[in-house]
Short mmCIF file of C-alpha atoms in Angstrom, two decimals:
data_model
loop_
_atom_site.label_atom_id
_atom_site.label_comp_id
_atom_site.label_asym_id
_atom_site.label_seq_id
_atom_site.Cartn_x
_atom_site.Cartn_y
_atom_site.Cartn_z
CA UNK E 70 0.05 0.08 0.03
CA UNK E 71 2.80 2.30 0.86
CA UNK E 72 4.47 1.59 -2.54
CA UNK E 73 1.15 2.43 -4.25
CA UNK E 74 0.84 5.77 -2.38
CA UNK E 75 4.36 6.61 -3.52
CA UNK E 76 3.64 6.14 -7.12
CA UNK E 77 0.46 8.19 -6.96
CA UNK E 78 2.46 11.03 -5.12
CA UNK E 79 5.04 10.92 -7.90
CA UNK E 80 2.24 11.04 -10.64
CA UNK E 81 0.80 14.10 -8.96
CA UNK E 82 3.99 15.72 -8.80
CA UNK E 83 4.67 15.06 -12.55
CA UNK E 84 1.26 16.43 -13.40
CA UNK E 85 1.88 19.72 -11.48
CA UNK E 86 5.19 20.08 -13.11
CA UNK E 87 3.93 19.55 -16.60
CA UNK E 88 3.38 22.50 -19.00
CA UNK E 89 -0.16 23.82 -18.96
CA UNK E 90 0.06 25.81 -21.97
CA UNK E 91 -3.08 24.98 -24.13
CA UNK E 92 -0.77 23.95 -27.00
CA UNK E 93 1.23 21.44 -24.83
CA UNK E 94 -1.18 20.29 -22.15
CA UNK E 95 -0.78 16.63 -21.63
CA UNK E 96 -4.52 15.77 -21.76
CA UNK E 97 -4.16 14.60 -25.42
CA UNK E 98 -2.76 11.21 -24.07
CA UNK E 99 -6.21 10.35 -22.88
CA UNK E 100 -7.97 10.45 -26.28
CA UNK E 101 -10.70 7.75 -27.00
CA UNK E 102 -10.71 6.15 -30.49
CA UNK E 103 -7.42 8.03 -31.41
CA UNK E 104 -6.42 5.46 -33.86
CA UNK E 105 -9.30 6.14 -36.39
CA UNK E 106 -8.19 8.77 -38.86
CA UNK E 107 -11.56 8.34 -40.55
CA UNK E 108 -12.98 10.57 -37.58
CA UNK E 109 -10.01 12.81 -36.79
CA UNK E 110 -8.81 15.74 -38.74
CA UNK E 111 -5.39 15.91 -36.76
CA UNK E 112 -2.91 13.29 -35.98
CA UNK E 113 -2.86 10.82 -33.07
CA UNK E 114 0.53 9.39 -33.02
CA UNK E 115 4.26 10.15 -33.63
CA UNK E 116 7.32 8.21 -34.66
CA UNK E 117 10.86 8.39 -33.13
CA UNK E 118 13.51 8.04 -35.86
CA UNK E 119 17.35 8.89 -36.11
CA UNK E 120 20.49 7.70 -37.50
CA UNK E 121 22.99 5.64 -35.59
CA UNK E 122 25.45 7.83 -34.13
CA UNK E 123 29.03 6.99 -33.22
CA UNK E 124 30.83 9.63 -31.14
CA UNK E 125 34.46 9.96 -30.07
CA UNK E 126 37.73 11.73 -30.73
CA UNK E 127 39.48 10.24 -33.67
CA UNK E 128 36.52 7.87 -34.35
CA UNK E 129 36.81 8.87 -38.12
CA UNK E 130 39.62 6.25 -38.35
CA UNK E 131 36.94 3.38 -38.26
CA UNK E 132 35.09 4.54 -41.53
CA UNK E 133 37.07 2.35 -43.65
CA UNK E 134 36.40 -0.74 -41.47
CA UNK E 135 32.80 0.21 -41.66
CA UNK E 136 32.67 0.21 -45.37
CA UNK E 137 34.69 -2.99 -45.45
CA UNK E 138 32.13 -4.48 -43.18
CA UNK E 139 29.41 -3.42 -45.52
CA UNK E 140 31.15 -5.11 -48.49
CA UNK E 141 31.42 -1.76 -50.38
CA UNK E 142 32.93 -2.14 -53.67
CA UNK E 143 32.73 1.34 -55.01
CA UNK E 144 32.23 4.41 -52.70
CA UNK E 145 31.37 7.89 -53.57
CA UNK E 146 32.93 10.38 -51.24
CA UNK E 147 31.25 13.97 -51.39
CA UNK E 148 32.65 17.06 -49.84
CA UNK E 149 33.35 20.76 -50.82
CA UNK E 150 36.65 22.20 -52.21
CA UNK E 151 37.66 23.82 -49.09
CA UNK E 152 37.31 20.87 -46.96
CA UNK E 153 39.05 18.45 -49.57
CA UNK E 154 42.32 20.23 -48.51
CA UNK E 155 41.55 20.00 -44.58
CA UNK E 156 42.27 17.16 -42.13
CA UNK E 157 38.79 15.75 -41.89
CA UNK E 158 38.79 14.64 -45.56
CA UNK E 159 42.34 13.47 -45.22
CA UNK E 160 41.41 11.32 -42.23
CA UNK E 161 38.57 9.72 -44.26
CA UNK E 162 40.44 8.97 -47.32
CA UNK E 163 43.22 7.64 -45.25
CA UNK E 164 40.91 5.21 -43.63
CA UNK E 165 39.67 4.07 -46.89
CA UNK E 166 43.00 3.47 -48.48
CA UNK E 167 44.20 1.67 -45.37
CA UNK E 168 41.26 -0.75 -45.55
CA UNK E 169 41.48 -1.31 -49.38
CA UNK E 170 38.24 0.47 -50.21
CA UNK E 171 37.86 1.79 -53.78
CA UNK E 172 36.44 5.33 -53.93
CA UNK E 173 35.95 8.38 -56.09
CA UNK E 174 35.75 11.87 -54.59
CA UNK E 175 33.30 14.42 -55.66
CA UNK E 176 34.49 17.97 -54.10
CA UNK E 177 32.27 20.39 -55.97
CA UNK E 178 29.45 20.68 -53.38
CA UNK E 179 28.28 24.29 -53.11
CA UNK E 180 27.97 25.92 -49.78
CA UNK E 181 24.27 26.65 -49.38
CA UNK E 182 23.29 24.22 -52.34
CA UNK E 183 21.01 25.23 -55.07
CA UNK E 184 18.81 22.96 -57.47
CA UNK E 185 21.53 23.39 -60.06
CA UNK E 186 24.37 22.23 -57.63
CA UNK E 187 22.14 19.28 -56.51
CA UNK E 188 21.78 18.33 -59.97
CA UNK E 189 25.42 18.26 -60.69
CA UNK E 190 26.01 16.03 -57.76
CA UNK E 191 23.25 13.70 -58.81
CA UNK E 192 24.86 13.60 -62.36
CA UNK E 193 28.22 12.55 -60.79
CA UNK E 194 26.41 9.96 -58.46
CA UNK E 195 24.63 8.50 -61.80
CA UNK E 196 27.86 8.33 -63.70
CA UNK E 197 29.23 5.24 -61.80
CA UNK E 198 27.89 2.38 -59.97
CA UNK E 199 28.31 3.60 -56.52
CA UNK E 200 27.05 1.30 -53.75
CA UNK E 201 27.76 3.29 -50.65
CA UNK E 202 27.96 7.24 -50.18
CA UNK E 203 30.14 9.08 -47.64
CA UNK E 204 29.55 12.73 -46.85
CA UNK E 205 32.44 14.64 -45.13
CA UNK E 206 31.31 18.17 -44.26
CA UNK E 207 28.63 20.43 -42.81
CA UNK E 208 24.97 20.46 -43.72
CA UNK E 209 25.45 21.51 -47.35
CA UNK E 210 27.70 18.50 -48.06
CA UNK E 211 25.43 16.00 -46.22
CA UNK E 212 22.23 17.24 -47.79
CA UNK E 213 23.85 17.26 -51.25
CA UNK E 214 24.91 13.65 -50.63
CA UNK E 215 21.56 12.47 -49.63
CA UNK E 216 19.92 14.02 -52.72
CA UNK E 217 22.64 12.52 -54.93
CA UNK E 218 22.03 9.10 -53.35
CA UNK E 219 18.19 9.47 -53.79
CA UNK E 220 18.13 10.32 -57.25
CA UNK E 221 20.99 7.71 -58.28
CA UNK E 222 18.97 5.29 -56.62
CA UNK E 223 15.80 6.27 -58.47
CA UNK E 224 17.10 7.08 -61.98
CA UNK E 225 13.82 7.37 -63.59
CA UNK E 226 12.51 10.07 -61.16
CA UNK E 227 12.14 13.71 -62.22
CA UNK E 228 13.84 16.17 -59.95
CA UNK E 229 10.76 17.76 -58.45
CA UNK E 230 9.10 14.33 -57.72
CA UNK E 231 10.44 14.19 -54.18
CA UNK E 232 10.75 17.94 -53.44
CA UNK E 233 8.46 19.30 -50.91
CA UNK E 234 5.07 20.60 -52.02
CA UNK E 235 3.95 23.21 -53.13
CA UNK E 236 7.15 23.64 -55.04
CA UNK E 237 7.68 19.99 -56.02
CA UNK E 238 5.25 17.07 -56.07
CA UNK E 239 6.14 15.68 -52.47
CA UNK E 240 6.05 12.03 -53.46
CA UNK E 241 7.00 9.69 -50.71
CA UNK E 242 10.18 7.73 -51.23
CA UNK E 243 9.01 4.17 -51.72
CA UNK E 244 12.09 2.59 -52.99
CA UNK E 245 15.53 1.83 -51.31
CA UNK E 246 18.58 4.08 -51.38
CA UNK E 247 22.15 3.00 -50.82
CA UNK E 248 23.76 3.25 -47.43
CA UNK E 249 25.11 6.70 -46.52
CA UNK E 250 27.54 7.41 -43.72
CA UNK E 251 27.84 11.05 -42.68
CA UNK E 252 30.95 12.51 -41.10
CA UNK E 253 29.83 16.20 -39.83
CA UNK E 254 32.66 18.87 -39.69
CA UNK E 255 30.37 21.57 -38.30
CA UNK E 256 28.52 21.68 -35.05
CA UNK E 257 25.23 22.91 -36.37
CA UNK E 258 22.80 21.33 -38.92
CA UNK E 259 22.32 17.98 -37.24
CA UNK E 260 22.01 16.65 -40.94
CA UNK E 261 23.76 13.56 -39.90
CA UNK E 262 20.70 12.50 -37.89
CA UNK E 263 17.88 13.53 -40.35
CA UNK E 264 16.08 12.72 -43.38
CA UNK E 265 15.91 16.37 -44.58
CA UNK E 266 17.95 17.89 -47.66
CA UNK E 267 17.54 21.51 -48.05
CA UNK E 268 18.39 23.71 -51.18
CA UNK E 269 17.87 26.96 -52.91
CA UNK E 270 15.40 26.61 -55.63
CA UNK E 271 16.78 29.40 -57.89
CA UNK E 272 13.68 29.81 -60.19
CA UNK E 273 11.50 31.03 -57.16
CA UNK E 274 14.72 32.39 -55.08
CA UNK E 275 13.38 30.38 -52.19
CA UNK E 276 14.68 27.43 -50.12
CA UNK E 277 12.85 24.23 -50.11
CA UNK E 278 13.88 20.64 -49.65
CA UNK E 279 13.29 17.02 -49.74
CA UNK E 280 12.13 15.18 -46.50
CA UNK E 281 11.94 11.54 -46.05
CA UNK E 282 12.97 9.08 -43.32
CA UNK E 283 14.56 7.06 -46.21
CA UNK E 284 17.25 9.89 -46.62
CA UNK E 285 18.56 9.53 -43.08
CA UNK E 286 22.21 8.33 -42.99
CA UNK E 287 22.68 4.81 -41.73
CA UNK E 288 25.49 6.25 -39.62
CA UNK E 289 26.74 9.50 -38.39
CA UNK E 290 30.44 9.49 -37.26
CA UNK E 291 30.76 12.46 -34.91
CA UNK E 292 34.37 13.22 -34.34
CA UNK E 293 34.90 16.33 -32.31
CA UNK E 294 38.55 16.73 -33.64
CA UNK E 295 36.93 17.96 -36.88
CA UNK E 296 35.31 20.97 -35.30
CA UNK E 297 38.72 22.35 -34.41
CA UNK E 298 39.16 23.40 -38.01
CA UNK E 299 36.13 25.75 -37.98
CA UNK E 300 36.82 29.43 -38.12
CA UNK E 301 35.22 31.49 -35.34
CA UNK E 302 32.21 32.86 -37.54
CA UNK E 303 31.43 29.51 -38.90
CA UNK E 304 31.31 28.09 -35.39
CA UNK E 305 29.06 30.90 -34.34
CA UNK E 306 26.58 30.57 -37.25
CA UNK E 307 26.63 26.75 -36.89
CA UNK E 308 25.89 27.16 -33.25
CA UNK E 309 22.91 29.59 -33.94
CA UNK E 310 21.45 26.86 -36.11
CA UNK E 311 21.60 24.36 -33.05
CA UNK E 312 19.96 27.12 -30.86
CA UNK E 313 17.03 27.67 -33.32
CA UNK E 314 16.64 23.90 -33.76
CA UNK E 315 16.35 23.50 -30.01
CA UNK E 316 14.01 26.53 -29.52
CA UNK E 317 11.75 25.79 -32.36
CA UNK E 318 11.17 22.07 -31.91
CA UNK E 319 10.48 22.69 -28.14
CA UNK E 320 7.96 25.33 -29.11
CA UNK E 321 6.52 23.54 -32.16
CA UNK E 322 2.84 22.83 -32.54
CA UNK E 323 2.29 19.51 -30.70
CA UNK E 324 1.90 16.37 -32.80
CA UNK E 325 -1.65 15.88 -31.83
CA UNK E 326 -2.60 19.15 -33.31
CA UNK E 327 -0.99 18.67 -36.69
CA UNK E 328 -3.19 18.15 -39.67
CA UNK E 329 -4.04 16.06 -41.57
CA UNK E 330 -4.26 12.80 -39.79
CA UNK E 331 -2.34 10.32 -42.36
CA UNK E 332 -4.46 7.72 -43.81
CA UNK E 333 -1.31 5.60 -44.10
CA UNK E 334 1.72 5.67 -41.90
CA UNK E 335 3.98 6.17 -45.00
CA UNK E 336 2.36 9.59 -45.16
CA UNK E 337 3.27 10.69 -41.75
CA UNK E 338 5.87 13.49 -42.34
CA UNK E 339 9.25 13.45 -40.81
CA UNK E 340 8.35 16.79 -39.07
CA UNK E 341 5.57 15.79 -36.83
CA UNK E 342 5.35 18.54 -34.11
CA UNK E 343 6.55 18.56 -30.48
CA UNK E 344 6.21 15.29 -28.70
CA UNK E 345 7.37 13.94 -25.31
CA UNK E 346 10.62 12.36 -26.83
CA UNK E 347 11.72 15.16 -28.86
CA UNK E 348 11.27 17.49 -25.97
CA UNK E 349 13.92 15.78 -24.00
CA UNK E 350 16.53 16.08 -26.80
CA UNK E 351 15.56 19.83 -27.56
CA UNK E 352 15.72 20.95 -24.05
CA UNK E 353 18.97 19.14 -23.39
CA UNK E 354 20.59 20.70 -26.47
CA UNK E 355 19.55 24.14 -25.33
CA UNK E 356 21.19 23.58 -22.05
CA UNK E 357 24.40 22.67 -23.65
CA UNK E 358 24.30 25.71 -26.17
CA UNK E 359 23.95 28.08 -23.06
CA UNK E 360 26.77 26.56 -21.35
CA UNK E 361 29.26 25.96 -24.06
CA UNK E 362 28.63 27.99 -27.16
CA UNK E 363 30.25 31.32 -26.24
CA UNK E 364 33.52 29.47 -25.38
CA UNK E 365 33.29 27.39 -28.51
CA UNK E 366 33.19 30.52 -30.60
CA UNK E 367 35.86 32.54 -28.68
CA UNK E 368 38.40 29.82 -28.40
CA UNK E 369 38.84 27.28 -31.38
CA UNK E 370 41.12 25.31 -29.27
CA UNK E 371 38.73 24.71 -26.46
CA UNK E 372 38.18 21.06 -27.06
CA UNK E 373 35.74 20.58 -24.51
CA UNK E 374 33.47 23.53 -25.71
CA UNK E 375 33.71 22.45 -29.23
CA UNK E 376 33.00 18.70 -28.57
CA UNK E 377 30.07 19.76 -26.46
CA UNK E 378 28.67 21.66 -29.22
CA UNK E 379 29.13 19.02 -31.62
CA UNK E 380 27.03 16.73 -29.33
CA UNK E 381 24.49 19.61 -28.96
CA UNK E 382 24.01 19.54 -32.77
CA UNK E 383 23.23 15.85 -32.70
CA UNK E 384 20.79 16.28 -29.72
CA UNK E 385 19.00 19.01 -31.39
CA UNK E 386 19.02 17.22 -34.74
CA UNK E 387 17.31 14.25 -33.16
CA UNK E 388 14.86 16.82 -31.53
CA UNK E 389 13.88 18.85 -34.62
CA UNK E 390 14.34 15.78 -36.87
CA UNK E 391 11.30 14.34 -35.35
CA UNK E 392 9.42 17.45 -34.16
CA UNK E 393 10.35 20.01 -36.89
CA UNK E 394 10.98 23.72 -36.82
CA UNK E 395 8.83 26.44 -37.64
CA UNK E 396 8.95 30.30 -38.40
CA UNK E 397 12.59 31.11 -37.77
CA UNK E 398 13.55 28.42 -40.44
CA UNK E 399 10.67 29.20 -42.78
CA UNK E 400 11.67 32.81 -42.79
CA UNK E 401 15.21 32.13 -43.11
CA UNK E 402 14.89 30.51 -46.53
CA UNK E 403 14.06 33.60 -48.58
CA UNK E 404 16.72 35.44 -46.50
CA UNK E 405 19.47 33.10 -47.65
CA UNK E 406 17.74 32.59 -51.03
CA UNK E 407 17.39 36.38 -51.83
CA UNK E 408 20.89 37.50 -50.69
CA UNK E 409 22.46 40.24 -52.87
CA UNK E 410 25.86 41.32 -51.85
CA UNK E 411 26.50 40.04 -48.34
CA UNK E 412 29.94 38.53 -47.86
CA UNK E 413 30.13 36.34 -44.92
CA UNK E 414 33.27 36.23 -42.78
CA UNK E 415 35.10 33.01 -42.49
CA UNK E 416 33.55 31.42 -45.48
CA UNK E 417 35.65 30.67 -48.59
CA UNK E 418 33.11 30.99 -51.39
CA UNK E 419 32.86 33.19 -54.38
CA UNK E 420 29.14 34.03 -54.19
CA UNK E 421 27.16 36.39 -51.89
CA UNK E 422 26.18 34.44 -48.78
CA UNK E 423 24.04 34.83 -45.71
CA UNK E 424 25.17 31.47 -43.85
CA UNK E 425 22.05 29.30 -42.84
CA UNK E 426 22.51 29.72 -39.03
CA UNK E 427 22.68 33.45 -39.42
CA UNK E 428 19.69 33.67 -41.60
CA UNK E 429 17.80 31.64 -39.02
CA UNK E 430 18.77 33.48 -35.85
CA UNK E 431 18.29 36.98 -37.13
CA UNK E 432 14.46 36.65 -36.74
CA UNK E 433 14.49 34.66 -33.67
CA UNK E 434 13.71 37.65 -31.14
CA UNK E 435 10.69 38.76 -33.13
CA UNK E 436 9.39 35.15 -33.72
CA UNK E 437 9.50 34.00 -30.20
CA UNK E 438 8.05 37.28 -29.00
CA UNK E 439 5.21 36.30 -31.53
CA UNK E 440 4.77 32.65 -30.63
CA UNK E 441 4.98 33.13 -26.81
CA UNK E 442 1.29 33.72 -26.10
CA UNK E 443 0.58 30.16 -27.17
CA UNK E 444 2.97 28.35 -24.76
CA UNK E 445 4.36 30.98 -22.47
CA UNK E 446 5.80 28.47 -19.81
CA UNK E 447 7.96 26.91 -22.58
CA UNK E 448 9.15 30.30 -23.79
CA UNK E 449 9.98 31.32 -19.98
CA UNK E 450 11.81 28.14 -19.56
CA UNK E 451 13.92 28.74 -22.63
CA UNK E 452 14.67 32.23 -21.34
CA UNK E 453 15.71 31.03 -17.94
CA UNK E 454 18.08 28.39 -19.65
CA UNK E 455 19.72 31.21 -21.50
CA UNK E 456 20.37 33.12 -18.33
CA UNK E 457 17.31 35.29 -17.85
CA UNK E 458 15.88 35.84 -14.39
CA UNK E 459 12.07 34.68 -14.77
CA UNK E 460 11.03 34.37 -11.05
CA UNK E 461 8.84 37.48 -11.13
CA UNK E 462 7.93 37.59 -14.70
CA UNK E 463 4.23 37.25 -15.60
CA UNK E 464 3.09 34.73 -18.43
CA UNK E 465 2.08 37.45 -20.62
CA UNK E 466 5.61 38.85 -20.75
CA UNK E 467 7.19 35.59 -21.71
CA UNK E 468 7.85 36.64 -25.28
CA UNK E 469 9.45 39.89 -24.38
CA UNK E 470 11.82 38.13 -21.79
CA UNK E 471 13.02 35.42 -24.22
CA UNK E 472 13.40 38.04 -27.03
CA UNK E 473 15.53 40.10 -24.71
CA UNK E 474 17.63 36.95 -23.63
CA UNK E 475 18.27 36.19 -27.27
CA UNK E 476 19.40 39.63 -28.25
CA UNK E 477 21.78 39.65 -25.15
CA UNK E 478 23.10 36.32 -26.41
CA UNK E 479 23.56 37.44 -30.04
CA UNK E 480 25.01 40.70 -28.97
CA UNK E 481 27.74 39.07 -26.90
CA UNK E 482 28.44 36.96 -30.02
CA UNK E 483 28.87 40.04 -32.20
CA UNK E 484 26.04 39.07 -34.50
CA UNK E 485 25.12 41.54 -37.31
CA UNK E 486 22.49 43.96 -36.24
CA UNK E 487 19.60 42.43 -37.93
CA UNK E 488 18.39 42.07 -41.63
CA UNK E 489 19.55 45.55 -42.60
CA UNK E 490 23.08 44.55 -41.71
CA UNK E 491 23.04 41.79 -44.32
CA UNK E 492 21.58 43.83 -47.19
CA UNK E 493 17.83 44.06 -46.78
CA UNK E 494 15.65 46.98 -46.39
CA UNK E 495 11.82 47.44 -45.75
CA UNK E 496 11.45 47.52 -49.59
CA UNK E 497 12.52 43.84 -49.56
CA UNK E 498 9.88 42.70 -47.22
CA UNK E 499 7.26 41.73 -49.76
CA UNK E 500 9.68 39.43 -51.56
CA UNK E 501 10.76 38.03 -48.09
CA UNK E 502 7.15 37.22 -47.39
CA UNK E 503 6.58 35.80 -50.76
CA UNK E 504 9.47 33.42 -50.16
CA UNK E 505 8.35 32.29 -46.94
CA UNK E 506 4.61 31.40 -47.87
CA UNK E 507 5.68 28.17 -49.78
CA UNK E 508 7.62 26.93 -46.76
CA UNK E 509 4.38 25.26 -45.34
CA UNK E 510 6.35 22.05 -44.46
CA UNK E 511 7.86 24.08 -41.49
CA UNK E 512 5.60 27.30 -41.10
CA UNK E 513 2.51 25.05 -40.37
CA UNK E 514 4.30 23.75 -37.19
CA UNK E 515 4.27 27.33 -35.56
CA UNK E 516 2.19 27.06 -32.44
CA UNK E 517 0.48 30.26 -33.50
CA UNK E 518 -1.38 30.85 -36.62
CA UNK E 519 -0.01 33.69 -38.75
CA UNK E 520 -1.12 35.66 -41.96
CA UNK E 521 1.07 37.28 -44.61
CA UNK E 522 0.64 40.62 -42.60
CA UNK E 523 2.12 38.93 -39.49
CA UNK E 524 5.11 37.79 -41.55
CA UNK E 525 5.57 41.39 -42.84
CA UNK E 526 5.57 42.66 -39.31
CA UNK E 527 8.10 39.95 -38.04
CA UNK E 528 10.42 40.80 -41.05
CA UNK E 529 10.01 44.37 -40.16
CA UNK E 530 10.96 43.88 -36.54
CA UNK E 531 13.92 42.04 -37.49
CA UNK E 532 15.55 44.80 -39.63
CA UNK E 533 17.40 45.82 -36.31
CA UNK E 534 18.08 43.80 -33.37
CA UNK E 535 19.70 46.11 -30.86
#
């Protein structure tokens, strides 16, 4: 009897500690007849999926053995031109040679890939009978390799077949793809854990992507030694991606409120809405970012900090890879896609560039001020993790407090002063809104509904941060 009382007491404590926001109340676990999508408009279930992850200093040396264990006969190694001359790629190729693995290298991946650069990589992948793919680089490299693998494995598919609607047809991937091993060299995208590949669709000057669990790497080899080669601003912008992955997935629309309810599980999207499992990963990633990111940016030799951020990227990747992101990412795609002249420090590229993590974080204060009314407890918790004192803060002030905490965080890391500092003005807002509207895959996961007028106001509020 005493044991039963103890269990009841614990359950009551958990209930009192649970978030009571309308969007995140745990009452949805008690639904009746939830499994019948014939009577439900919203989903009733979520799936947990992630790549296998291997972590450790120097663990890259094992990749050749992995390929040998797979029986690989002809491996496609993808990277970019800058990385092709750096230690991470050298370590991979040394391991392949040592284990007698035959390979060819494609080193023409574009930083912030486009449909054209994807197609070039796809053409290379189709030019030979590759049976395994290895991606060595940041999110651009890993995403490009995912797409190359997908279309080489589906040679009769048109390019837009698998691209997310409404830009593409959004067809589910029903066939098999080749094994893909990802070796991330930045601590940001989490692409080694997800089934998402993002690119600029140049005809519309907007980012879109391909999202399918079939694209997930079979293994992510997370070697913290590779992060030591990141320049300061690359480390910062990669870290901002982790920050927003964690914040957006933690505050995303809950999975039981996402529509439509799939009539077949193959149609359940990779981005399902926040859920009890993704919450754990996202919250923990945010704690790690708060503790280590500033150190990782300021001292490239701080192995503890850079290793911790590498793991935070994985944690956040598992979180957002199952829950999804929302407005910061949806609005970031036209920011990156419409770039005119901005030259990003620390990036060896010949084209104008607003790095992905920067394009995401510049709108974060405005976005979370906007979304806070739907789940203030979560926004206050995030603000507290980032260092804000929330003891006397009212629920209705949650958005302002988190926005201020983010501005303080960004200021300390010397982030550009808003969209105006990367080449945009109020005259560009209509084009930025137009580029956000097609991003339904992510924007529909915002906990707060929004109109085009709301988006305009968010872009305007993001023109200056400080």
